[in-house]
Short mmCIF file of N, CA and C and ligand atoms in Angstrom, two decimals:
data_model
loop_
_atom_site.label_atom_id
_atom_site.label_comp_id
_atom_site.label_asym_id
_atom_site.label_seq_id
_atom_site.Cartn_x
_atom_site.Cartn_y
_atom_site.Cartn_z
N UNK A 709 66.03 -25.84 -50.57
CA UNK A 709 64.90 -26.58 -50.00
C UNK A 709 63.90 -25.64 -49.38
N UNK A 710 63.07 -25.19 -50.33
CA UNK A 710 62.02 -24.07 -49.69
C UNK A 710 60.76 -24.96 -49.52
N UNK A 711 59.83 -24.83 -48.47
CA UNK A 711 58.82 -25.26 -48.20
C UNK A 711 57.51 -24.36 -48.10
N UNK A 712 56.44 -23.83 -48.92
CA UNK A 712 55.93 -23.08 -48.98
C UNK A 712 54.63 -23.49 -48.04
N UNK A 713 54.02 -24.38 -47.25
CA UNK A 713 53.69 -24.44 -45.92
C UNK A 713 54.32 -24.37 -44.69
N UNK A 714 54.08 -24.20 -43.90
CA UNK A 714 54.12 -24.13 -42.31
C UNK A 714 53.29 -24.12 -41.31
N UNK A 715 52.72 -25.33 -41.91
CA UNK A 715 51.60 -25.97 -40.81
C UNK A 715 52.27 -27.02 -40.05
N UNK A 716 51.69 -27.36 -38.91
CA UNK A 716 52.21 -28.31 -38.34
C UNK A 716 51.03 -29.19 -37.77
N UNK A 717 50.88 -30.62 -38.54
CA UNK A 717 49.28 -31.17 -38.56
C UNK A 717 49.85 -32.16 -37.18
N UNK A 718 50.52 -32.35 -36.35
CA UNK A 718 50.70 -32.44 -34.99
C UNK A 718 50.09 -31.72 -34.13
N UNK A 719 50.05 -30.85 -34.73
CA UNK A 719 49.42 -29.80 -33.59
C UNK A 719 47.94 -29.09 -33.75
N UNK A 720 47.66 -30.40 -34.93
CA UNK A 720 45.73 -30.15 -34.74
C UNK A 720 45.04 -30.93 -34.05
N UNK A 721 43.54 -30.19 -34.12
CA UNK A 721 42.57 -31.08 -33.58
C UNK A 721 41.39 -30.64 -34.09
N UNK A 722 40.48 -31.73 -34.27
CA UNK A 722 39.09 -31.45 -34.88
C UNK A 722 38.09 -31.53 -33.76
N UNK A 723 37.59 -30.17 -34.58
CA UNK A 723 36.35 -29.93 -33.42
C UNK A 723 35.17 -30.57 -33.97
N UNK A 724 34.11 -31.53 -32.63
CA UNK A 724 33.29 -32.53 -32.20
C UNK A 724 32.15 -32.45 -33.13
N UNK A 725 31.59 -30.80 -33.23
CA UNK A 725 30.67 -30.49 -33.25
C UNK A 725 30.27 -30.09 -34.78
N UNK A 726 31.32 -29.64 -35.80
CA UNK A 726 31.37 -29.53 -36.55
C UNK A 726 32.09 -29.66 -37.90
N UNK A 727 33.42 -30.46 -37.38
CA UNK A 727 33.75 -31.11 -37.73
C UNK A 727 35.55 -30.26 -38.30
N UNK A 728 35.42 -29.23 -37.96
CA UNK A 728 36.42 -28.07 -38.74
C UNK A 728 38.08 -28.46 -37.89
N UNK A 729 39.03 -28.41 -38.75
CA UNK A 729 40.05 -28.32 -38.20
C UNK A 729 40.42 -27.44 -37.19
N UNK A 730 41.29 -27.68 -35.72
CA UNK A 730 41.36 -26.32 -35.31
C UNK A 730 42.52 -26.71 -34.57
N UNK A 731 43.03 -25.31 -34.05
CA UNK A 731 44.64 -25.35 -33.79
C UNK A 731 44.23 -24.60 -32.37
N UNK A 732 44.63 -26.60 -31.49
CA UNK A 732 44.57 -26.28 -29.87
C UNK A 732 44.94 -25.07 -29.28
N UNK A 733 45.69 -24.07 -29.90
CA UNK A 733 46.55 -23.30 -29.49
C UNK A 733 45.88 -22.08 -29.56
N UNK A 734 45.06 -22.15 -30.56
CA UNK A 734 44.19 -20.71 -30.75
C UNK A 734 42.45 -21.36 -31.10
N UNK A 735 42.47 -22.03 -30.01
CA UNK A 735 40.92 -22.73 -30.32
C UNK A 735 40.18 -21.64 -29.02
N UNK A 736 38.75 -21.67 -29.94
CA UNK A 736 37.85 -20.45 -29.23
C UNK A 736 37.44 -20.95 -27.86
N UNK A 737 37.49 -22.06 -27.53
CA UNK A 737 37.17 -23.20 -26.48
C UNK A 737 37.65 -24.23 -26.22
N UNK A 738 37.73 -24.70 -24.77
CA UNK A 738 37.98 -26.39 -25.03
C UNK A 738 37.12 -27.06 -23.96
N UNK A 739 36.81 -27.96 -23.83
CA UNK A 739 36.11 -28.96 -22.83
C UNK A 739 36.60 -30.33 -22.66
N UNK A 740 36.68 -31.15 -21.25
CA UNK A 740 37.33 -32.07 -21.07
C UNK A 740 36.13 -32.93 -20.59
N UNK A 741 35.94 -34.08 -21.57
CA UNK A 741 34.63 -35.11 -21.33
C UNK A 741 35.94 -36.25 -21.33
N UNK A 742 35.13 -37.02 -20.26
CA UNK A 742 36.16 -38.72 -19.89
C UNK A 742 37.08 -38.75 -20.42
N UNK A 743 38.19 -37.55 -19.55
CA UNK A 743 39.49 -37.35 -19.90
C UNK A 743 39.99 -37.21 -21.06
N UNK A 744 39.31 -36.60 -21.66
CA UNK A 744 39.60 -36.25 -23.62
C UNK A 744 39.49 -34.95 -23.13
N UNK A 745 40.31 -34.02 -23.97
CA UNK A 745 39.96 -32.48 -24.23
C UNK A 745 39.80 -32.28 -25.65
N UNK A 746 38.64 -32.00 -25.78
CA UNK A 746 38.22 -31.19 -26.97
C UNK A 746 38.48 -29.53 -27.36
N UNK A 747 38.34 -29.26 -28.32
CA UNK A 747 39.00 -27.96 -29.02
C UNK A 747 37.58 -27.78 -29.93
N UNK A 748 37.53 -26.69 -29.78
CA UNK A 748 36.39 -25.73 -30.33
C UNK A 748 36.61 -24.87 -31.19
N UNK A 749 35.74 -24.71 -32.66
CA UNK A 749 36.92 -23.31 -33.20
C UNK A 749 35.83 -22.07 -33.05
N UNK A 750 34.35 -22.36 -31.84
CA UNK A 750 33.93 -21.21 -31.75
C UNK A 750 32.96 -21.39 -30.15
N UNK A 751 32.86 -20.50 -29.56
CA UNK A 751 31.69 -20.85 -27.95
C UNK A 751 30.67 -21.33 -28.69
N UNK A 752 30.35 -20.95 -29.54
CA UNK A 752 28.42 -21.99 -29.88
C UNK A 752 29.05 -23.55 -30.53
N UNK A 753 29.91 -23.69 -30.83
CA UNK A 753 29.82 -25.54 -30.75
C UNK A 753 30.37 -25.71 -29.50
N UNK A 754 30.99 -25.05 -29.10
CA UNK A 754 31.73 -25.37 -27.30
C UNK A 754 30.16 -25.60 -26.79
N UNK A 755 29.12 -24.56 -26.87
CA UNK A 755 27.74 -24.56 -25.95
C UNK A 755 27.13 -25.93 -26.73
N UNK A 756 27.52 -25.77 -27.64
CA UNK A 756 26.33 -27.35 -28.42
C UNK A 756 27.15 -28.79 -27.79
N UNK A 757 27.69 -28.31 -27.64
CA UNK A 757 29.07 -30.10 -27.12
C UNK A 757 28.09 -30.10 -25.81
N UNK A 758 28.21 -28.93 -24.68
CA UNK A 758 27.70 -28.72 -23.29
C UNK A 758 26.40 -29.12 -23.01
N UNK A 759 25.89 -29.12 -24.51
CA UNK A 759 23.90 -29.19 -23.90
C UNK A 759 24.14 -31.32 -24.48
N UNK A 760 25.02 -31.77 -24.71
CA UNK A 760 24.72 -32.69 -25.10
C UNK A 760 26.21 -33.74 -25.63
N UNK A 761 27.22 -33.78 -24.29
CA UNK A 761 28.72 -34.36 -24.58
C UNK A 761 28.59 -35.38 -25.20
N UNK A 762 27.74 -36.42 -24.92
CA UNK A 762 27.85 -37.82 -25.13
C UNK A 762 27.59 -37.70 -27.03
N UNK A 763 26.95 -36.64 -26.73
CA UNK A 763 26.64 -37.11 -28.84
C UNK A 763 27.79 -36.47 -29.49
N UNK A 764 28.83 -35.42 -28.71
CA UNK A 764 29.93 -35.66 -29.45
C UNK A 764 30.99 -35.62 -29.01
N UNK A 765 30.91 -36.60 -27.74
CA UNK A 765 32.45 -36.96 -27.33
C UNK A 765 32.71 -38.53 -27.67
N UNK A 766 31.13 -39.23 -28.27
CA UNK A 766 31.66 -40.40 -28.17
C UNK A 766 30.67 -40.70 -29.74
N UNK A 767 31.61 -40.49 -30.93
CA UNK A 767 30.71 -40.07 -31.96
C UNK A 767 30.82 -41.87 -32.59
N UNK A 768 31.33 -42.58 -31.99
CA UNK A 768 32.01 -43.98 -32.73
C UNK A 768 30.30 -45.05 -31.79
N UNK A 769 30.24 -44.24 -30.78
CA UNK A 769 29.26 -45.12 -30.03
C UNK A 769 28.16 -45.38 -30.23
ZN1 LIG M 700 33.05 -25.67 -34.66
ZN1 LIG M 701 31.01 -39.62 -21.93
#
């Protein structure tokens, strides 16, 4: 029984700003808008979330 991945998609999260998979664990950033923490996979969408949370902490709204 060989498994030639070893990802573990539990332990992602997509970043706000651009949409890229990223792994909380080695994310370039994170920010906490109305008790959500977001994950960043670089500081310039971390800075683009900052100049403007609401357009992507609440992308359903
Ligand atoms: Zn990004
Ligand atoms: Zn908000």
């Amino acid at each position: 029984m060989h498994h030639d991945h070893d990802h573990d998609s539990a332990a992602t999260a997509v970043d706000p700003v651009c949409g890229m998979t990223v792994d909380p664990a080695t994310a370039a950033a994170t920010r906490e808008h109305d008790g959500v923490t977001f994950f960043f996979c670089s500081l310039g969408c971390a800075k683009a979330f900052d100049a403007d949370p609401h357009r992507y902490g609440h992308p359903t709204a």
